[in-house]
mmCIF file of C-alpha atoms and ligand atoms in Angstrom:
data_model
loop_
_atom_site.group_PDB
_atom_site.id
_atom_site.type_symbol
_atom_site.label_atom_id
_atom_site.label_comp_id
_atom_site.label_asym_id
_atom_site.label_seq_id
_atom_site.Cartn_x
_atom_site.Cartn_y
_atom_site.Cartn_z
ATOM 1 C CA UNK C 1 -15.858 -9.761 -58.696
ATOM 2 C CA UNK C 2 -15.567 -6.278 -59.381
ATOM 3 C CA UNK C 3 -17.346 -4.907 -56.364
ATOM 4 C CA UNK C 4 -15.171 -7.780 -54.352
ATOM 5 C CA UNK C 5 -12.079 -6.452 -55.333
ATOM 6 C CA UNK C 6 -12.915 -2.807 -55.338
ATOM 7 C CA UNK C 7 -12.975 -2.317 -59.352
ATOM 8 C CA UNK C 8 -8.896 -3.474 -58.811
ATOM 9 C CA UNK C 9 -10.807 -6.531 -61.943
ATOM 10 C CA UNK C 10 -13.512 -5.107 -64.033
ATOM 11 C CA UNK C 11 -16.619 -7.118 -64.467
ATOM 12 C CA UNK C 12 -15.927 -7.725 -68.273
ATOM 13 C CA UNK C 13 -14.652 -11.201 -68.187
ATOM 14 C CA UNK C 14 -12.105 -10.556 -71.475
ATOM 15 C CA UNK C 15 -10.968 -7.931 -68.863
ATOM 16 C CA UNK C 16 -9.302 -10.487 -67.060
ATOM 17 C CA UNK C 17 -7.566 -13.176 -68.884
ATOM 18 C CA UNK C 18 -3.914 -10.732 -69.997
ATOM 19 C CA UNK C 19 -4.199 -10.580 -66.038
ATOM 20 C CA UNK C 20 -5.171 -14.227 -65.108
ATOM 21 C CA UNK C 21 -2.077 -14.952 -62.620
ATOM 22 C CA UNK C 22 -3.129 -12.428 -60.617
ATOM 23 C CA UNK C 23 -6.798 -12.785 -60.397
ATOM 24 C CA UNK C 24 -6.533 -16.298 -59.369
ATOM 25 C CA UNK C 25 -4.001 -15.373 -56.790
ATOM 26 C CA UNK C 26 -6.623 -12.813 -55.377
ATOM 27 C CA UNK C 27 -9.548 -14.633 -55.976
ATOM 28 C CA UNK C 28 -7.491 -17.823 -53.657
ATOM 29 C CA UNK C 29 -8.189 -15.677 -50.358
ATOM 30 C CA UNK C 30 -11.943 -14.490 -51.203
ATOM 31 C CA UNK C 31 -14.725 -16.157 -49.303
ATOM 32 C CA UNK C 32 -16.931 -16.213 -52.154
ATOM 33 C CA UNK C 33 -20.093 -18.013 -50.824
ATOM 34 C CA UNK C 34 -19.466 -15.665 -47.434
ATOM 35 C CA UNK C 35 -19.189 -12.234 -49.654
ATOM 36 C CA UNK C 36 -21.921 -9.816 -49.379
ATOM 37 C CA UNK C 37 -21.724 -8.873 -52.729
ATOM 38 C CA UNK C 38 -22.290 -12.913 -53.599
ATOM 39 C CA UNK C 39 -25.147 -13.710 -55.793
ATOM 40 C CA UNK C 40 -26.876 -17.319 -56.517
ATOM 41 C CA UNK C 41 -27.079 -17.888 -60.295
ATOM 42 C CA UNK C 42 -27.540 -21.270 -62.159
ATOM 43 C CA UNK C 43 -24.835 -21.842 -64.602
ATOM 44 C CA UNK C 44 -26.874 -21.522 -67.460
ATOM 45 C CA UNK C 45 -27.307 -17.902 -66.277
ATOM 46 C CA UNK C 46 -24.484 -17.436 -67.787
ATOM 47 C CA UNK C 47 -23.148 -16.642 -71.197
ATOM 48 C CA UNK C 48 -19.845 -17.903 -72.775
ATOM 49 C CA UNK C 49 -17.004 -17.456 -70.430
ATOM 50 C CA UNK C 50 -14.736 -15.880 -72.949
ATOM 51 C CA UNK C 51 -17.596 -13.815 -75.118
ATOM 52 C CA UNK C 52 -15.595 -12.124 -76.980
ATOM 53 C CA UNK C 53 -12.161 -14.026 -78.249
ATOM 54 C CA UNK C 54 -10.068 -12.371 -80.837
ATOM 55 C CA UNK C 55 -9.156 -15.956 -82.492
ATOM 56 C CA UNK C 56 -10.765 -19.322 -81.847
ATOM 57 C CA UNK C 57 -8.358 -22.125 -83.435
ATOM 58 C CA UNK C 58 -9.724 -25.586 -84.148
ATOM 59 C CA UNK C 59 -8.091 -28.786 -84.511
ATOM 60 C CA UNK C 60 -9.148 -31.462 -87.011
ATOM 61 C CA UNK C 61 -7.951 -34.929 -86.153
ATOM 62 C CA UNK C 62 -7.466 -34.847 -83.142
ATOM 63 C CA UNK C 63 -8.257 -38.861 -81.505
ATOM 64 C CA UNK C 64 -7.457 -41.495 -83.654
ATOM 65 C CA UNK C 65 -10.566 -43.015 -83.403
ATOM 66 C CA UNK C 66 -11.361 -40.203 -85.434
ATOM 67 C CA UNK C 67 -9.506 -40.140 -87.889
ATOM 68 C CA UNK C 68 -10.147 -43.636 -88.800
ATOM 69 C CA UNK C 69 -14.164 -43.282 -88.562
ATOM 70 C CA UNK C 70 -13.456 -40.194 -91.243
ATOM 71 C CA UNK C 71 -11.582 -42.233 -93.517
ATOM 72 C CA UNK C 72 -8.525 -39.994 -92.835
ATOM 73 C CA UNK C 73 -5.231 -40.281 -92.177
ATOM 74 C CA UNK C 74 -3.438 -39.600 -88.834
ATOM 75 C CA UNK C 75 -1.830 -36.104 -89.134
ATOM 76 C CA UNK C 76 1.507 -35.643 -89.006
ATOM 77 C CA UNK C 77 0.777 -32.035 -87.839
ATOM 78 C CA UNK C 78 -2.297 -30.360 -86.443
ATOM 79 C CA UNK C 79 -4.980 -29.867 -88.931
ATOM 80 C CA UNK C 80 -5.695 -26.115 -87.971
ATOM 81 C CA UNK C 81 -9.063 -24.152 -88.950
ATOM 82 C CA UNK C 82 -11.177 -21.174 -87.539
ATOM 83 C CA UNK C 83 -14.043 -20.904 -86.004
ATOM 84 C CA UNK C 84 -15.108 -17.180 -86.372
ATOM 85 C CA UNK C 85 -15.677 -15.474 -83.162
ATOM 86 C CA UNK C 86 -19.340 -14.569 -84.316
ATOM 87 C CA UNK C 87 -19.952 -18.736 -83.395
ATOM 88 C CA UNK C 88 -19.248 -18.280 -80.419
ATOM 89 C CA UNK C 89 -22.221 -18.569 -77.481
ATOM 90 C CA UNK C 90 -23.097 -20.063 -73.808
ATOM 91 C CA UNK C 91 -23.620 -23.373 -72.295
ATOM 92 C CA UNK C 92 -27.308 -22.923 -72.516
ATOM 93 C CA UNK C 93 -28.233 -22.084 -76.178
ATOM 94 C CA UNK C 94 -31.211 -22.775 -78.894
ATOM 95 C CA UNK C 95 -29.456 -23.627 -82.337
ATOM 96 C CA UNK C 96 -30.899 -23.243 -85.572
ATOM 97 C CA UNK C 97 -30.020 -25.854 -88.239
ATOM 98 C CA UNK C 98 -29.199 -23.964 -91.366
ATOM 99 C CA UNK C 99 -28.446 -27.377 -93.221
ATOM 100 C CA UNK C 100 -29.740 -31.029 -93.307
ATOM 101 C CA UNK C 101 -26.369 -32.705 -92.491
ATOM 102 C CA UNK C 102 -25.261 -30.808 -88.784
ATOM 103 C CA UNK C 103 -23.284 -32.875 -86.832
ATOM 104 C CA UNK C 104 -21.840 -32.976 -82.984
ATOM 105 C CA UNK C 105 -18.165 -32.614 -82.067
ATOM 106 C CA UNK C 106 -17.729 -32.258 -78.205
ATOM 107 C CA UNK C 107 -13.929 -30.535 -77.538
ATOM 108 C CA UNK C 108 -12.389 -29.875 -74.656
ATOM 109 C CA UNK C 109 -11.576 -25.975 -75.159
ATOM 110 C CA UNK C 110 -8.424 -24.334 -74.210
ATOM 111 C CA UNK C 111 -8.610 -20.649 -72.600
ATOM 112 C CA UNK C 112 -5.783 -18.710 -73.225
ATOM 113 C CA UNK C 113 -4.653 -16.249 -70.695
ATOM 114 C CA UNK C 114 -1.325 -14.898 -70.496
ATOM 115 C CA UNK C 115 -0.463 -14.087 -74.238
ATOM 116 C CA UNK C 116 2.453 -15.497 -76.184
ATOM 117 C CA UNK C 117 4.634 -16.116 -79.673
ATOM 118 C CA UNK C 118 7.259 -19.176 -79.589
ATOM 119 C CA UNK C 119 5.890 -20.492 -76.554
ATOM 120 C CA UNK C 120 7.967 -23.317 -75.241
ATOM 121 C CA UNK C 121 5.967 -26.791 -74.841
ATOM 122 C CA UNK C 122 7.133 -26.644 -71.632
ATOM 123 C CA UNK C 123 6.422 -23.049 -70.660
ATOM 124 C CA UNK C 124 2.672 -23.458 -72.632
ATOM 125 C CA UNK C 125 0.676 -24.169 -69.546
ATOM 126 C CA UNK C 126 1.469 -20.987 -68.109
ATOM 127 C CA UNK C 127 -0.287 -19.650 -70.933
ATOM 128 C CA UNK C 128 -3.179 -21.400 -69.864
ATOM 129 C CA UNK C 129 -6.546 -19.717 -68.545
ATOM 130 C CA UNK C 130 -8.234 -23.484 -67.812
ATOM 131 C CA UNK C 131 -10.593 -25.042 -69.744
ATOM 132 C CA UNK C 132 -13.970 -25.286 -70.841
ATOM 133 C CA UNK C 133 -16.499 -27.432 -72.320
ATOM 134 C CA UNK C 134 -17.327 -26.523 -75.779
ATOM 135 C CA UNK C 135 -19.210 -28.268 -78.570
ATOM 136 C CA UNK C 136 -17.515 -27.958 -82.343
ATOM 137 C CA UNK C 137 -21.021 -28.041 -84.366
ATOM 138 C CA UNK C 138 -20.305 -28.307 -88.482
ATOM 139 C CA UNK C 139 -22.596 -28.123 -91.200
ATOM 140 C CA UNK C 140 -21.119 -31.150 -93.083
ATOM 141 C CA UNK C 141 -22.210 -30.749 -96.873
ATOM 142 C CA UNK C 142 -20.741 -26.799 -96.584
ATOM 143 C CA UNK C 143 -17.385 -28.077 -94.488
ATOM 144 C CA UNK C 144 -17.031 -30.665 -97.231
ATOM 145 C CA UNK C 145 -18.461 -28.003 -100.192
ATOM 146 C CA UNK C 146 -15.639 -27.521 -102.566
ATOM 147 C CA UNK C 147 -11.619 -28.200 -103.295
ATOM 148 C CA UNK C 148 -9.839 -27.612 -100.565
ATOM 149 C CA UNK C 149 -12.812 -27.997 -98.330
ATOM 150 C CA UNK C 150 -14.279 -25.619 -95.890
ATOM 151 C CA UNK C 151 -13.733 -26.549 -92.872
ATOM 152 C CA UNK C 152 -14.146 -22.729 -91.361
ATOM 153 C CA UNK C 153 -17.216 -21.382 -92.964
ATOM 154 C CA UNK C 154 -18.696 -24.777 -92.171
ATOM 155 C CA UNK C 155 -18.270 -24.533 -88.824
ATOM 156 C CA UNK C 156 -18.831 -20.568 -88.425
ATOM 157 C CA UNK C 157 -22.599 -20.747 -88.700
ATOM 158 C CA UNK C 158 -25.079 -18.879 -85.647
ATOM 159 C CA UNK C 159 -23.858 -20.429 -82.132
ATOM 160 C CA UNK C 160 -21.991 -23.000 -83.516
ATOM 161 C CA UNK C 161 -19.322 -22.510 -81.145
ATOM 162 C CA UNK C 162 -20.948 -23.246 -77.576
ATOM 163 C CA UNK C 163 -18.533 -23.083 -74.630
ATOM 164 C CA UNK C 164 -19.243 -23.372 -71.081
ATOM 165 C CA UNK C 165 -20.187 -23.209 -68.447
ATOM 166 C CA UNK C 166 -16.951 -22.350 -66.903
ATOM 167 C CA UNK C 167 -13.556 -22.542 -66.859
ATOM 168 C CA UNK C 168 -11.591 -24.703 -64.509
ATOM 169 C CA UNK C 169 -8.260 -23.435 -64.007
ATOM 170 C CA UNK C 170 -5.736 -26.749 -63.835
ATOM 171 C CA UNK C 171 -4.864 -27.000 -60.364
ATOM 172 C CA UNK C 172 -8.512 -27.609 -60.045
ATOM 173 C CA UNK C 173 -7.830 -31.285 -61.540
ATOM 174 C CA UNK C 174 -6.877 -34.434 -60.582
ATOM 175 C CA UNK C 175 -4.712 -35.061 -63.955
ATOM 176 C CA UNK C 176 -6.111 -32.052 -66.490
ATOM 177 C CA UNK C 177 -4.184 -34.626 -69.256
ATOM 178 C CA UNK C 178 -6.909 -37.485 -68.719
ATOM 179 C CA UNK C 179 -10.569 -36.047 -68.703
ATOM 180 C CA UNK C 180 -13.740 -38.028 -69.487
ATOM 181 C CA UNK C 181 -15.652 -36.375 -72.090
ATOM 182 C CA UNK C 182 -19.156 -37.776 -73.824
ATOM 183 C CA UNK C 183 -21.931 -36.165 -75.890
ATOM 184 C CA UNK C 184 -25.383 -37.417 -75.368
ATOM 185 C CA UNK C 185 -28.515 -36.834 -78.265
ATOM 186 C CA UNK C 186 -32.129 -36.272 -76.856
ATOM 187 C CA UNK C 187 -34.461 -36.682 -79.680
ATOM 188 C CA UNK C 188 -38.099 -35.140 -79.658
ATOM 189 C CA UNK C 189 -39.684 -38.358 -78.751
ATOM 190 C CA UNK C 190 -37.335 -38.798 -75.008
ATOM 191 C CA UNK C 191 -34.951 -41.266 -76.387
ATOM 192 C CA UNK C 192 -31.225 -40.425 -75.432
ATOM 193 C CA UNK C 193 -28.185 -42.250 -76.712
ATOM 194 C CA UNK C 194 -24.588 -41.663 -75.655
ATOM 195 C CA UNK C 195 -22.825 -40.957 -78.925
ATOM 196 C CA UNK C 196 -19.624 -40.000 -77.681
ATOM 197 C CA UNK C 197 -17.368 -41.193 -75.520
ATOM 198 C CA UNK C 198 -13.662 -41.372 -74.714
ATOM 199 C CA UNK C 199 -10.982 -39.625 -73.037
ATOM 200 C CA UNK C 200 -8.584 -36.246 -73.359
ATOM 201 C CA UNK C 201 -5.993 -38.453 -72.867
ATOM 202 C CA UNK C 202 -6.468 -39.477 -76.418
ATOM 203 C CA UNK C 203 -5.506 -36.353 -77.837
ATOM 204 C CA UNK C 204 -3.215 -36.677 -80.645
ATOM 205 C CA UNK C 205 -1.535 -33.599 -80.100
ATOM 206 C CA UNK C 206 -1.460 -32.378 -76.472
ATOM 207 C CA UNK C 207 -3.049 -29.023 -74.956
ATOM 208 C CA UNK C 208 0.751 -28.194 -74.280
ATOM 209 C CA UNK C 209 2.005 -29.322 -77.599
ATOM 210 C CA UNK C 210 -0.635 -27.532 -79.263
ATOM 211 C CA UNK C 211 -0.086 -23.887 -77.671
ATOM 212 C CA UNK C 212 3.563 -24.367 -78.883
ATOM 213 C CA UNK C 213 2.530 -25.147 -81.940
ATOM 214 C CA UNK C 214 0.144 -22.626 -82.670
ATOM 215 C CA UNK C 215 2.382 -19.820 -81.084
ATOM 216 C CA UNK C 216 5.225 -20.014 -83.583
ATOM 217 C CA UNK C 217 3.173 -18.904 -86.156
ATOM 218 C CA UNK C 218 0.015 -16.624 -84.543
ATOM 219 C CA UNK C 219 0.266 -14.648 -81.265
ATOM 220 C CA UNK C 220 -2.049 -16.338 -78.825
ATOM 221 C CA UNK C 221 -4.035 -13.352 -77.229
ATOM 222 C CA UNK C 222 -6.052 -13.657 -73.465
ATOM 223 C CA UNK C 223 -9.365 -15.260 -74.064
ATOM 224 C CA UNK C 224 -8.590 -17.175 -76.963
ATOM 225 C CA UNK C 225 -10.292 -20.228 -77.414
ATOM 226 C CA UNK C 226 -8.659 -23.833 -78.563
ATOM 227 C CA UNK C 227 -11.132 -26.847 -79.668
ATOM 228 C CA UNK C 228 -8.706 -29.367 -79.369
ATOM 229 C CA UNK C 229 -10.291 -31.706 -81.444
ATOM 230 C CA UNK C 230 -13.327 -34.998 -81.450
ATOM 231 C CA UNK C 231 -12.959 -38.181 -80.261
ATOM 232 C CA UNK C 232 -14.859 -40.979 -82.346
ATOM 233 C CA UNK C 233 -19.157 -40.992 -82.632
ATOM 234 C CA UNK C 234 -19.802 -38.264 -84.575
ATOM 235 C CA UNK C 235 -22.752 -38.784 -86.799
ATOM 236 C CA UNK C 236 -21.299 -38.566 -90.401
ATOM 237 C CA UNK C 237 -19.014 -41.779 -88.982
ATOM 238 C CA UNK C 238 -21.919 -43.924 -88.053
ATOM 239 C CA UNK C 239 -23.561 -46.027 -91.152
ATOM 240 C CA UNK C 240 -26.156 -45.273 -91.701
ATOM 241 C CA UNK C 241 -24.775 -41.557 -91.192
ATOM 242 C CA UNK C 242 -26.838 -39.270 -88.382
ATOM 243 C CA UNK C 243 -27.510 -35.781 -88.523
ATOM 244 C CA UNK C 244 -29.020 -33.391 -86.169
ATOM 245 C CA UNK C 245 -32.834 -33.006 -86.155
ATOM 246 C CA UNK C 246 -35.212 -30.180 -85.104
ATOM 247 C CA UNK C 247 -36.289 -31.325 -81.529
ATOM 248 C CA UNK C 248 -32.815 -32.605 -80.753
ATOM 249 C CA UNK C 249 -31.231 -31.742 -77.517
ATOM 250 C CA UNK C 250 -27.054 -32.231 -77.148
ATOM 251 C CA UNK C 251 -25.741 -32.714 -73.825
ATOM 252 C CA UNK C 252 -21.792 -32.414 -73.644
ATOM 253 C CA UNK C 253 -20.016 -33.268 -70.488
ATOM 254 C CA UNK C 254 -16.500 -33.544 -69.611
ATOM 255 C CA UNK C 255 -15.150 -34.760 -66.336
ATOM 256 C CA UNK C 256 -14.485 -31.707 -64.023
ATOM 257 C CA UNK C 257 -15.873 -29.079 -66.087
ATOM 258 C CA UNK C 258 -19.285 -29.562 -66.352
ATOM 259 C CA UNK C 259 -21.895 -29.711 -68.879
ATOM 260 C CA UNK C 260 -23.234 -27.383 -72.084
ATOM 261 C CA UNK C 261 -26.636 -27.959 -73.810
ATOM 262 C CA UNK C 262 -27.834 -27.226 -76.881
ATOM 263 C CA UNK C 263 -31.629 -27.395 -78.496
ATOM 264 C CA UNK C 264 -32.142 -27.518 -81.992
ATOM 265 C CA UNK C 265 -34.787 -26.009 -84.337
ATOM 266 C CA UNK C 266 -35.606 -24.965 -87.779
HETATM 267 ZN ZN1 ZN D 310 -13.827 -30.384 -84.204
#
């Protein structure tokens, strides 16, 4: 991209969300497959497509489905939390389990691009990057350890924050309000079960009502990240409960986007 436009984007990807309108504008009239400067590369190549966010925001309660299978009430507001940006890695990534009780969360993840305060809900797409496929991974007993709980140390551990393995700007959907979205588990011995399933339609909150939200109290800066939130099947909701096991493999797709994959170890 940089050689394509003549270093007028640098190759830095966090270089380019504050200036998103216009690099999709350019990017509209580049023959990309035709460019000399093209290169093949799997997506797994590549790392998290916002590496380095100044703020990743997630959102508890999200479905309803959720809520219920947690034993929690519907919020009347977003739950809001942190994931620290130290979490955050590719769509391709070995995870090691620091705890006995690590469960799945597959989000769709908001990319922030043109920065904000007191964003409008209906000005908050413009703010807007696209989105990504991420994977909200929490060490239950430490998210639960304590009064109030934990909720961002719990879910802050090594590349506990996958995203990938691109983002789709919105124009690229059919209706970016009503996306499939489904984690699958591989365990050691080849068995795979869909645990998740359901759709962003779901949502609770909505991407738009959520940037609002968020905006009147924190400045949303380009490349921020946004894990909207679970839908039902996580594995501290199923009886008996399920936890992540070395030899695991987590698939998370969402409709659109694409799909991130984790492997995890001791
Ligand atoms: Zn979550």
């Amino acid at each position: 991209m940089e050689r394509a436009s003549e270093g007028a984007f640098a190759s830095e990807p966090e270089g380019v969300f504050a200036r998103w309108r216009e690099l999709t504008e350019w990017a509209r009239d580049v023959d990309v497959a035709g460019h000399p400067d093209s290169i093949a590369y799997g997506p797994f190549e590549l790392g998290a497509p916002s590496p380095r966010p100044q703020q990743v925001f997630g959102i508890g309660l999200n479905y309803a489905d959720h809520a219920e299978e947690s034993g929690l009430a519907i919020p009347e507001h977003p739950v809001v939390f942190t994931k620290f940006a130290s979490s955050v890695t590719g769509p391709d990534a070995d995870v090691r389990l620091p705890g006995d009780t690590v469960d799945w969360e597959a989000e769709l993840v908001v990319v922030i691009g043109a920065p904000g305060r007191r964003i409008a809900a209906g000005d908050a797409l413009d703010h807007v990057a696209g989105f990504t496929v991420g994977q909200d991974l929490s060490e239950r007993t430490v998210q639960w350890q304590g009064s109030p709980a934990q909720f961002s140390v719990g879910k802050s551990f090594e590349a506990f924050a996958p995203t990938g393995p691109v983002i789709v700007t919105l124009d690229e959907f059919d209706d970016p309000d009503s996306l499939a979205i489904t984690t699958d588990i591989t365990a050691a011995d080849g068995t795979r079960t869909r645990v998740q399933q359901s759709r962003t339609d779901q949502l609770i909150f909505s991407v738009s009502d959520l940037v609002s939200r968020l905006s009147e109290v924190v400045e949303l800066r380009p490349g921020d990240l946004i894990f909207t939130g679970t839908p039902s099947g996580v594995g501290a909701g199923m009886a008996p409960p399920r936890f992540l096991q070395a030899g695991d493999t987590v698939t998370t797709e969402i409709e659109g986007i694409g799909t991130i994959t984790q492997r995890f170890h001791r």
